[in-house]
């Protein structure tokens, strides 16, 4: 009998998706309720991946003057980074010249890291800056066995 063991791994590391912070007020009077703020003073970054931003001032102080566009550009902010790590262990046992038994264990999201999506981006929302969803599932483990003949 001959045994063979293989290890396979893959992963991805990406910077966070860009997004725009908006207000639900139409301060530039264009008829759209998605105006950008005039300043980012009062929007703090945090070390909490589930709440990467928080407001430290009244959101009304960040808005542009009536009839003017906000100075903060589109996609000026980024969501948290994305990290995915997967691994598989495959063990092949040769039973005879033409028959093999293959055991396979696969682990997806090996480190069980929560990869959060874009946080709530509307200044007036009580959940502003909080990420309320994940973009990848939690850790999953699957086992398989195959008889090849």
Short mmCIF file of N, CA and C in Angstrom, two decimals:
data_model
loop_
_atom_site.label_atom_id
_atom_site.label_comp_id
_atom_site.label_asym_id
_atom_site.label_seq_id
_atom_site.Cartn_x
_atom_site.Cartn_y
_atom_site.Cartn_z
N UNK A 1 0.83 -1.19 0.00
CA UNK A 1 0.00 0.00 0.00
C UNK A 1 0.87 1.25 0.00
N UNK A 2 0.45 2.25 -0.77
CA UNK A 2 1.18 3.50 -0.87
C UNK A 2 0.26 4.64 -0.47
N UNK A 3 0.72 5.47 0.45
CA UNK A 3 -0.06 6.63 0.90
C UNK A 3 0.55 7.91 0.34
N UNK A 4 -0.32 8.82 -0.03
CA UNK A 4 0.12 10.11 -0.53
C UNK A 4 -0.73 11.18 0.14
N UNK A 5 -0.09 12.22 0.66
CA UNK A 5 -0.82 13.31 1.30
C UNK A 5 -0.48 14.61 0.58
N UNK A 6 -1.52 15.39 0.30
CA UNK A 6 -1.35 16.67 -0.37
C UNK A 6 -1.95 17.76 0.50
N UNK A 7 -1.37 18.93 0.41
CA UNK A 7 -1.89 20.11 1.09
C UNK A 7 -2.09 21.18 0.04
N UNK A 8 -3.28 21.73 0.00
CA UNK A 8 -3.59 22.80 -0.95
C UNK A 8 -4.13 23.99 -0.17
N UNK A 9 -3.72 25.16 -0.56
CA UNK A 9 -4.19 26.37 0.12
C UNK A 9 -4.39 27.48 -0.89
N UNK A 10 -5.34 28.33 -0.61
CA UNK A 10 -5.51 29.53 -1.41
C UNK A 10 -6.10 30.60 -0.50
N UNK A 11 -5.99 31.80 -0.96
CA UNK A 11 -6.50 32.90 -0.16
C UNK A 11 -6.52 34.18 -0.96
N UNK A 12 -7.05 35.19 -0.35
CA UNK A 12 -7.11 36.51 -0.98
C UNK A 12 -7.04 37.57 0.10
N UNK A 13 -6.36 38.63 -0.22
CA UNK A 13 -6.32 39.79 0.65
C UNK A 13 -6.56 41.00 -0.24
N UNK A 14 -7.61 41.74 0.08
CA UNK A 14 -7.98 42.88 -0.75
C UNK A 14 -8.23 44.10 0.13
N UNK A 15 -7.94 45.25 -0.42
CA UNK A 15 -8.31 46.47 0.29
C UNK A 15 -9.82 46.59 0.27
N UNK A 16 -10.34 47.36 1.18
CA UNK A 16 -11.79 47.51 1.28
C UNK A 16 -12.39 48.21 0.08
N UNK A 17 -13.66 47.96 -0.13
CA UNK A 17 -14.38 48.56 -1.25
C UNK A 17 -14.59 50.05 -0.99
N UNK A 18 -14.35 50.90 -1.98
CA UNK A 18 -14.57 52.34 -1.78
C UNK A 18 -16.07 52.65 -1.68
N UNK A 19 -16.39 53.67 -0.91
CA UNK A 19 -17.78 54.10 -0.80
C UNK A 19 -17.84 55.59 -0.51
N UNK A 20 -19.01 56.15 -0.68
CA UNK A 20 -19.25 57.57 -0.50
C UNK A 20 -20.16 57.79 0.69
N UNK A 21 -19.82 58.73 1.53
CA UNK A 21 -20.71 59.12 2.62
C UNK A 21 -21.68 60.16 2.07
N UNK A 22 -22.96 59.96 2.36
CA UNK A 22 -24.00 60.86 1.87
C UNK A 22 -24.86 61.38 3.00
N UNK A 23 -25.59 62.42 2.68
CA UNK A 23 -26.62 62.96 3.57
C UNK A 23 -27.96 62.69 2.91
N UNK A 24 -29.00 62.54 3.71
CA UNK A 24 -30.33 62.35 3.13
C UNK A 24 -31.03 63.69 2.92
N UNK A 25 -30.32 64.79 3.15
CA UNK A 25 -30.87 66.13 2.92
C UNK A 25 -30.44 66.64 1.56
N UNK A 26 -31.31 67.40 0.91
CA UNK A 26 -31.00 67.98 -0.39
C UNK A 26 -30.52 69.42 -0.20
N UNK A 27 -29.29 69.58 0.29
CA UNK A 27 -28.81 70.94 0.58
C UNK A 27 -28.37 71.69 -0.67
N UNK A 28 -28.01 70.99 -1.74
CA UNK A 28 -27.61 71.70 -2.96
C UNK A 28 -28.80 71.98 -3.88
N UNK A 29 -29.99 71.57 -3.45
CA UNK A 29 -31.25 71.87 -4.14
C UNK A 29 -31.31 71.33 -5.56
N UNK A 30 -30.74 70.15 -5.79
CA UNK A 30 -30.80 69.55 -7.12
C UNK A 30 -31.92 68.52 -7.25
N UNK A 31 -32.65 68.29 -6.17
CA UNK A 31 -33.75 67.33 -6.19
C UNK A 31 -33.35 65.93 -5.79
N UNK A 32 -32.07 65.65 -5.61
CA UNK A 32 -31.60 64.33 -5.18
C UNK A 32 -31.28 64.35 -3.70
N UNK A 33 -31.63 63.28 -3.02
CA UNK A 33 -31.40 63.21 -1.58
C UNK A 33 -30.12 62.43 -1.26
N UNK A 34 -29.06 62.65 -2.02
CA UNK A 34 -27.80 61.95 -1.79
C UNK A 34 -26.63 62.93 -1.83
N UNK A 35 -26.75 64.04 -1.15
CA UNK A 35 -25.68 65.03 -1.16
C UNK A 35 -24.50 64.58 -0.32
N UNK A 36 -23.31 64.93 -0.76
CA UNK A 36 -22.09 64.60 -0.03
C UNK A 36 -21.79 65.69 0.99
N UNK A 37 -21.10 65.34 2.06
CA UNK A 37 -20.76 66.36 3.05
C UNK A 37 -19.73 67.35 2.51
N UNK A 38 -19.61 68.46 3.22
CA UNK A 38 -18.66 69.50 2.84
C UNK A 38 -17.31 69.30 3.53
N UNK A 39 -17.31 68.53 4.62
CA UNK A 39 -16.11 68.34 5.42
C UNK A 39 -16.15 66.96 6.05
N UNK A 40 -14.97 66.43 6.37
CA UNK A 40 -14.91 65.16 7.11
C UNK A 40 -14.48 65.38 8.55
N UNK A 41 -14.33 66.64 8.96
CA UNK A 41 -14.01 66.93 10.36
C UNK A 41 -15.19 66.49 11.21
N UNK A 42 -14.96 65.59 12.12
CA UNK A 42 -16.04 65.05 12.93
C UNK A 42 -16.39 63.62 12.55
N UNK A 43 -15.76 63.09 11.51
CA UNK A 43 -15.91 61.67 11.16
C UNK A 43 -14.60 61.00 11.54
N UNK A 44 -14.63 60.16 12.55
CA UNK A 44 -13.41 59.52 13.05
C UNK A 44 -13.31 58.09 12.58
N UNK A 45 -12.10 57.67 12.25
CA UNK A 45 -11.83 56.25 11.99
C UNK A 45 -11.64 55.55 13.33
N UNK A 46 -12.06 54.29 13.40
CA UNK A 46 -11.88 53.52 14.63
C UNK A 46 -11.11 52.24 14.29
N UNK A 47 -10.67 51.53 15.30
CA UNK A 47 -10.00 50.24 15.11
C UNK A 47 -10.98 49.08 15.09
N UNK A 48 -12.25 49.37 15.27
CA UNK A 48 -13.29 48.35 15.32
C UNK A 48 -13.73 48.03 13.89
N UNK A 49 -13.45 46.79 13.42
CA UNK A 49 -13.80 46.45 12.04
C UNK A 49 -15.31 46.44 11.81
N UNK A 50 -16.10 46.24 12.87
CA UNK A 50 -17.55 46.24 12.68
C UNK A 50 -18.12 47.66 12.71
N UNK A 51 -17.34 48.64 13.14
CA UNK A 51 -17.76 50.04 13.10
C UNK A 51 -16.54 50.89 12.76
N UNK A 52 -16.16 50.92 11.48
CA UNK A 52 -14.92 51.60 11.11
C UNK A 52 -14.97 53.13 11.22
N UNK A 53 -16.17 53.71 11.28
CA UNK A 53 -16.30 55.17 11.37
C UNK A 53 -17.33 55.52 12.42
N UNK A 54 -17.16 56.70 13.01
CA UNK A 54 -18.18 57.21 13.92
C UNK A 54 -18.19 58.73 13.84
N UNK A 55 -19.34 59.29 14.15
CA UNK A 55 -19.51 60.74 14.16
C UNK A 55 -19.19 61.29 15.54
N UNK A 56 -18.49 62.39 15.59
CA UNK A 56 -18.21 63.03 16.87
C UNK A 56 -18.87 64.40 16.95
N UNK A 57 -19.59 64.79 15.90
CA UNK A 57 -20.28 66.09 15.86
C UNK A 57 -21.69 65.87 15.31
N UNK A 58 -22.49 66.90 15.39
CA UNK A 58 -23.82 66.88 14.79
C UNK A 58 -23.66 66.79 13.27
N UNK A 59 -24.35 65.85 12.60
CA UNK A 59 -24.16 65.70 11.15
C UNK A 59 -24.48 66.97 10.36
N UNK A 60 -25.35 67.82 10.88
CA UNK A 60 -25.71 69.04 10.16
C UNK A 60 -24.50 69.96 9.99
N UNK A 61 -23.51 69.86 10.88
CA UNK A 61 -22.33 70.73 10.77
C UNK A 61 -21.40 70.31 9.63
N UNK A 62 -21.60 69.13 9.08
CA UNK A 62 -20.75 68.64 7.99
C UNK A 62 -21.30 68.96 6.61
N UNK A 63 -22.54 69.44 6.55
CA UNK A 63 -23.19 69.67 5.27
C UNK A 63 -22.72 70.96 4.62
N UNK A 64 -22.82 71.00 3.30
CA UNK A 64 -22.46 72.19 2.53
C UNK A 64 -23.51 73.28 2.77
N UNK A 65 -23.16 74.53 2.52
CA UNK A 65 -24.17 75.59 2.60
C UNK A 65 -25.29 75.35 1.59
N UNK A 66 -26.47 75.86 1.89
CA UNK A 66 -27.64 75.68 1.01
C UNK A 66 -27.29 76.13 -0.41
N UNK A 67 -27.64 75.28 -1.37
CA UNK A 67 -27.43 75.59 -2.78
C UNK A 67 -26.04 75.24 -3.31
N UNK A 68 -25.18 74.67 -2.47
CA UNK A 68 -23.83 74.32 -2.92
C UNK A 68 -23.59 72.83 -2.77
N UNK A 69 -22.68 72.32 -3.60
CA UNK A 69 -22.30 70.91 -3.50
C UNK A 69 -21.27 70.72 -2.40
N UNK A 70 -21.28 69.53 -1.79
CA UNK A 70 -20.28 69.21 -0.77
C UNK A 70 -18.90 69.02 -1.40
N UNK A 71 -17.86 69.29 -0.63
CA UNK A 71 -16.49 69.23 -1.14
C UNK A 71 -15.86 67.85 -1.03
N UNK A 72 -16.45 66.93 -0.28
CA UNK A 72 -15.88 65.60 -0.12
C UNK A 72 -16.14 64.80 -1.40
N UNK A 73 -15.09 64.26 -2.04
CA UNK A 73 -15.28 63.56 -3.32
C UNK A 73 -15.98 62.20 -3.16
N UNK A 74 -16.42 61.69 -4.30
CA UNK A 74 -16.99 60.34 -4.33
C UNK A 74 -15.92 59.33 -3.92
N UNK A 75 -16.37 58.25 -3.28
CA UNK A 75 -15.49 57.13 -2.92
C UNK A 75 -14.26 57.57 -2.12
N UNK A 76 -14.44 58.52 -1.23
CA UNK A 76 -13.33 59.02 -0.41
C UNK A 76 -13.02 58.10 0.76
N UNK A 77 -13.87 57.12 1.02
CA UNK A 77 -13.69 56.22 2.16
C UNK A 77 -13.61 54.78 1.66
N UNK A 78 -13.03 53.92 2.49
CA UNK A 78 -12.94 52.50 2.15
C UNK A 78 -13.48 51.67 3.29
N UNK A 79 -14.16 50.59 2.92
CA UNK A 79 -14.62 49.62 3.92
C UNK A 79 -13.39 48.87 4.43
N UNK A 80 -13.59 48.02 5.42
CA UNK A 80 -12.47 47.27 5.99
C UNK A 80 -11.92 46.27 4.97
N UNK A 81 -10.67 45.87 5.15
CA UNK A 81 -10.01 44.93 4.25
C UNK A 81 -10.70 43.57 4.26
N UNK A 82 -10.49 42.84 3.19
CA UNK A 82 -11.06 41.51 3.03
C UNK A 82 -9.93 40.49 3.07
N UNK A 83 -10.08 39.47 3.91
CA UNK A 83 -9.06 38.42 3.99
C UNK A 83 -9.77 37.07 3.97
N UNK A 84 -9.39 36.24 3.02
CA UNK A 84 -9.97 34.91 2.89
C UNK A 84 -8.83 33.89 2.87
N UNK A 85 -8.93 32.85 3.70
CA UNK A 85 -7.92 31.79 3.74
C UNK A 85 -8.62 30.44 3.70
N UNK A 86 -8.27 29.63 2.72
CA UNK A 86 -8.85 28.30 2.57
C UNK A 86 -7.72 27.27 2.52
N UNK A 87 -8.00 26.09 3.02
CA UNK A 87 -6.99 25.03 3.01
C UNK A 87 -7.68 23.68 2.79
N UNK A 88 -6.98 22.77 2.14
CA UNK A 88 -7.49 21.42 1.92
C UNK A 88 -6.36 20.42 2.16
N UNK A 89 -6.71 19.31 2.78
CA UNK A 89 -5.77 18.20 2.98
C UNK A 89 -6.37 16.99 2.28
N UNK A 90 -5.60 16.40 1.38
CA UNK A 90 -6.07 15.26 0.59
C UNK A 90 -5.13 14.08 0.86
N UNK A 91 -5.69 12.98 1.29
CA UNK A 91 -4.89 11.78 1.55
C UNK A 91 -5.39 10.68 0.62
N UNK A 92 -4.46 10.14 -0.15
CA UNK A 92 -4.78 9.08 -1.10
C UNK A 92 -4.14 7.78 -0.61
N UNK A 93 -4.96 6.77 -0.47
CA UNK A 93 -4.48 5.44 -0.06
C UNK A 93 -4.68 4.50 -1.24
N UNK A 94 -3.61 3.88 -1.69
CA UNK A 94 -3.68 2.93 -2.79
C UNK A 94 -4.03 1.56 -2.22
N UNK A 95 -5.20 1.04 -2.63
CA UNK A 95 -5.64 -0.26 -2.13
C UNK A 95 -5.14 -1.39 -3.01
N UNK A 96 -5.10 -1.14 -4.31
CA UNK A 96 -4.56 -2.11 -5.26
C UNK A 96 -4.01 -1.31 -6.43
N UNK A 97 -3.55 -2.00 -7.45
CA UNK A 97 -2.96 -1.32 -8.59
C UNK A 97 -3.94 -0.36 -9.26
N UNK A 98 -5.23 -0.69 -9.25
CA UNK A 98 -6.21 0.14 -9.93
C UNK A 98 -7.23 0.78 -8.98
N UNK A 99 -7.11 0.58 -7.71
CA UNK A 99 -8.10 1.09 -6.76
C UNK A 99 -7.43 2.01 -5.74
N UNK A 100 -8.03 3.19 -5.59
CA UNK A 100 -7.52 4.16 -4.62
C UNK A 100 -8.68 4.68 -3.78
N UNK A 101 -8.39 4.97 -2.54
CA UNK A 101 -9.35 5.59 -1.63
C UNK A 101 -8.82 6.98 -1.31
N UNK A 102 -9.63 8.00 -1.59
CA UNK A 102 -9.19 9.39 -1.42
C UNK A 102 -10.03 10.05 -0.33
N UNK A 103 -9.36 10.52 0.72
CA UNK A 103 -10.01 11.27 1.80
C UNK A 103 -9.67 12.75 1.59
N UNK A 104 -10.66 13.59 1.76
CA UNK A 104 -10.45 15.02 1.54
C UNK A 104 -11.11 15.82 2.66
N UNK A 105 -10.36 16.76 3.23
CA UNK A 105 -10.89 17.69 4.22
C UNK A 105 -10.62 19.10 3.72
N UNK A 106 -11.66 19.92 3.66
CA UNK A 106 -11.52 21.30 3.19
C UNK A 106 -12.04 22.24 4.27
N UNK A 107 -11.28 23.29 4.50
CA UNK A 107 -11.69 24.32 5.47
C UNK A 107 -11.72 25.65 4.72
N UNK A 108 -12.89 26.27 4.72
CA UNK A 108 -13.07 27.57 4.10
C UNK A 108 -13.13 28.63 5.20
N UNK A 109 -12.49 29.76 4.99
CA UNK A 109 -12.36 30.82 6.00
C UNK A 109 -11.69 30.24 7.25
N UNK A 110 -10.50 29.73 7.04
CA UNK A 110 -9.74 29.01 8.06
C UNK A 110 -9.67 29.74 9.39
N UNK A 111 -9.44 31.04 9.37
CA UNK A 111 -9.28 31.80 10.62
C UNK A 111 -10.60 32.36 11.14
N UNK A 112 -11.70 32.02 10.47
CA UNK A 112 -13.05 32.45 10.87
C UNK A 112 -13.12 33.96 11.03
N UNK A 113 -12.54 34.66 10.08
CA UNK A 113 -12.51 36.13 10.13
C UNK A 113 -13.80 36.69 9.56
N UNK A 114 -14.41 37.59 10.28
CA UNK A 114 -15.60 38.28 9.79
C UNK A 114 -15.15 39.37 8.82
N UNK A 115 -15.54 39.26 7.57
CA UNK A 115 -15.23 40.26 6.56
C UNK A 115 -16.46 41.13 6.36
N UNK A 116 -16.43 42.31 6.91
CA UNK A 116 -17.60 43.19 6.90
C UNK A 116 -17.72 43.94 5.59
N UNK A 117 -18.96 44.23 5.23
CA UNK A 117 -19.25 45.00 4.02
C UNK A 117 -19.16 46.49 4.28
N UNK A 118 -19.71 47.25 3.36
CA UNK A 118 -19.71 48.71 3.47
C UNK A 118 -20.57 49.11 4.67
N UNK A 119 -20.06 50.01 5.51
CA UNK A 119 -20.85 50.44 6.67
C UNK A 119 -22.01 51.35 6.24
N UNK A 120 -22.94 51.57 7.16
CA UNK A 120 -24.04 52.50 6.91
C UNK A 120 -23.42 53.85 6.60
N UNK A 121 -23.76 54.44 5.47
CA UNK A 121 -23.03 55.60 4.99
C UNK A 121 -23.83 56.90 4.99
N UNK A 122 -25.03 56.89 5.55
CA UNK A 122 -25.84 58.10 5.61
C UNK A 122 -25.64 58.80 6.94
N UNK A 123 -25.21 60.05 6.90
CA UNK A 123 -24.84 60.80 8.11
C UNK A 123 -25.94 60.81 9.16
N UNK A 124 -27.18 60.94 8.75
CA UNK A 124 -28.27 61.09 9.70
C UNK A 124 -28.76 59.76 10.29
N UNK A 125 -28.27 58.66 9.78
CA UNK A 125 -28.70 57.35 10.27
C UNK A 125 -28.12 57.08 11.66
N UNK A 126 -28.93 56.53 12.58
CA UNK A 126 -28.39 56.20 13.90
C UNK A 126 -27.28 55.14 13.84
N UNK A 127 -27.25 54.34 12.79
CA UNK A 127 -26.23 53.31 12.65
C UNK A 127 -25.05 53.76 11.81
N UNK A 128 -24.89 55.08 11.59
CA UNK A 128 -23.82 55.57 10.73
C UNK A 128 -22.47 54.97 11.12
N UNK A 129 -21.74 54.49 10.11
CA UNK A 129 -20.41 53.95 10.33
C UNK A 129 -20.37 52.51 10.79
N UNK A 130 -21.52 51.91 11.04
CA UNK A 130 -21.56 50.53 11.54
C UNK A 130 -21.78 49.58 10.36
N UNK A 131 -20.97 48.54 10.29
CA UNK A 131 -21.15 47.51 9.27
C UNK A 131 -22.17 46.51 9.79
N UNK A 132 -23.22 46.30 9.03
CA UNK A 132 -24.30 45.43 9.51
C UNK A 132 -24.38 44.12 8.76
N UNK A 133 -23.45 43.89 7.84
CA UNK A 133 -23.46 42.61 7.13
C UNK A 133 -22.03 42.16 6.84
N UNK A 134 -21.88 40.88 6.61
CA UNK A 134 -20.58 40.34 6.21
C UNK A 134 -20.66 39.93 4.74
N UNK A 135 -19.53 39.95 4.07
CA UNK A 135 -19.51 39.63 2.64
C UNK A 135 -18.99 38.22 2.37
N UNK A 136 -18.53 37.54 3.41
CA UNK A 136 -18.10 36.15 3.27
C UNK A 136 -18.72 35.35 4.40
N UNK A 137 -18.99 34.07 4.18
CA UNK A 137 -19.57 33.26 5.25
C UNK A 137 -18.55 32.94 6.35
N UNK A 138 -19.06 32.45 7.47
CA UNK A 138 -18.15 32.05 8.55
C UNK A 138 -17.43 30.75 8.17
N UNK A 139 -16.59 30.25 9.06
CA UNK A 139 -15.80 29.05 8.76
C UNK A 139 -16.71 27.88 8.40
N UNK A 140 -16.31 27.17 7.35
CA UNK A 140 -17.02 25.95 6.94
C UNK A 140 -15.99 24.85 6.76
N UNK A 141 -16.35 23.67 7.22
CA UNK A 141 -15.47 22.50 7.07
C UNK A 141 -16.28 21.42 6.37
N UNK A 142 -15.68 20.81 5.37
CA UNK A 142 -16.37 19.70 4.70
C UNK A 142 -15.40 18.55 4.50
N UNK A 143 -15.97 17.37 4.57
CA UNK A 143 -15.19 16.14 4.43
C UNK A 143 -15.72 15.37 3.23
N UNK A 144 -14.84 14.66 2.57
CA UNK A 144 -15.27 13.84 1.44
C UNK A 144 -14.43 12.58 1.37
N UNK A 145 -15.03 11.57 0.81
CA UNK A 145 -14.32 10.31 0.59
C UNK A 145 -14.72 9.81 -0.80
N UNK A 146 -13.73 9.30 -1.53
CA UNK A 146 -13.99 8.86 -2.90
C UNK A 146 -13.22 7.57 -3.15
N UNK A 147 -13.90 6.64 -3.75
CA UNK A 147 -13.27 5.39 -4.15
C UNK A 147 -13.07 5.45 -5.66
N UNK A 148 -11.82 5.47 -6.08
CA UNK A 148 -11.50 5.54 -7.51
C UNK A 148 -11.01 4.17 -7.96
N UNK A 149 -11.66 3.66 -9.01
CA UNK A 149 -11.26 2.34 -9.51
C UNK A 149 -11.32 2.31 -11.01
#
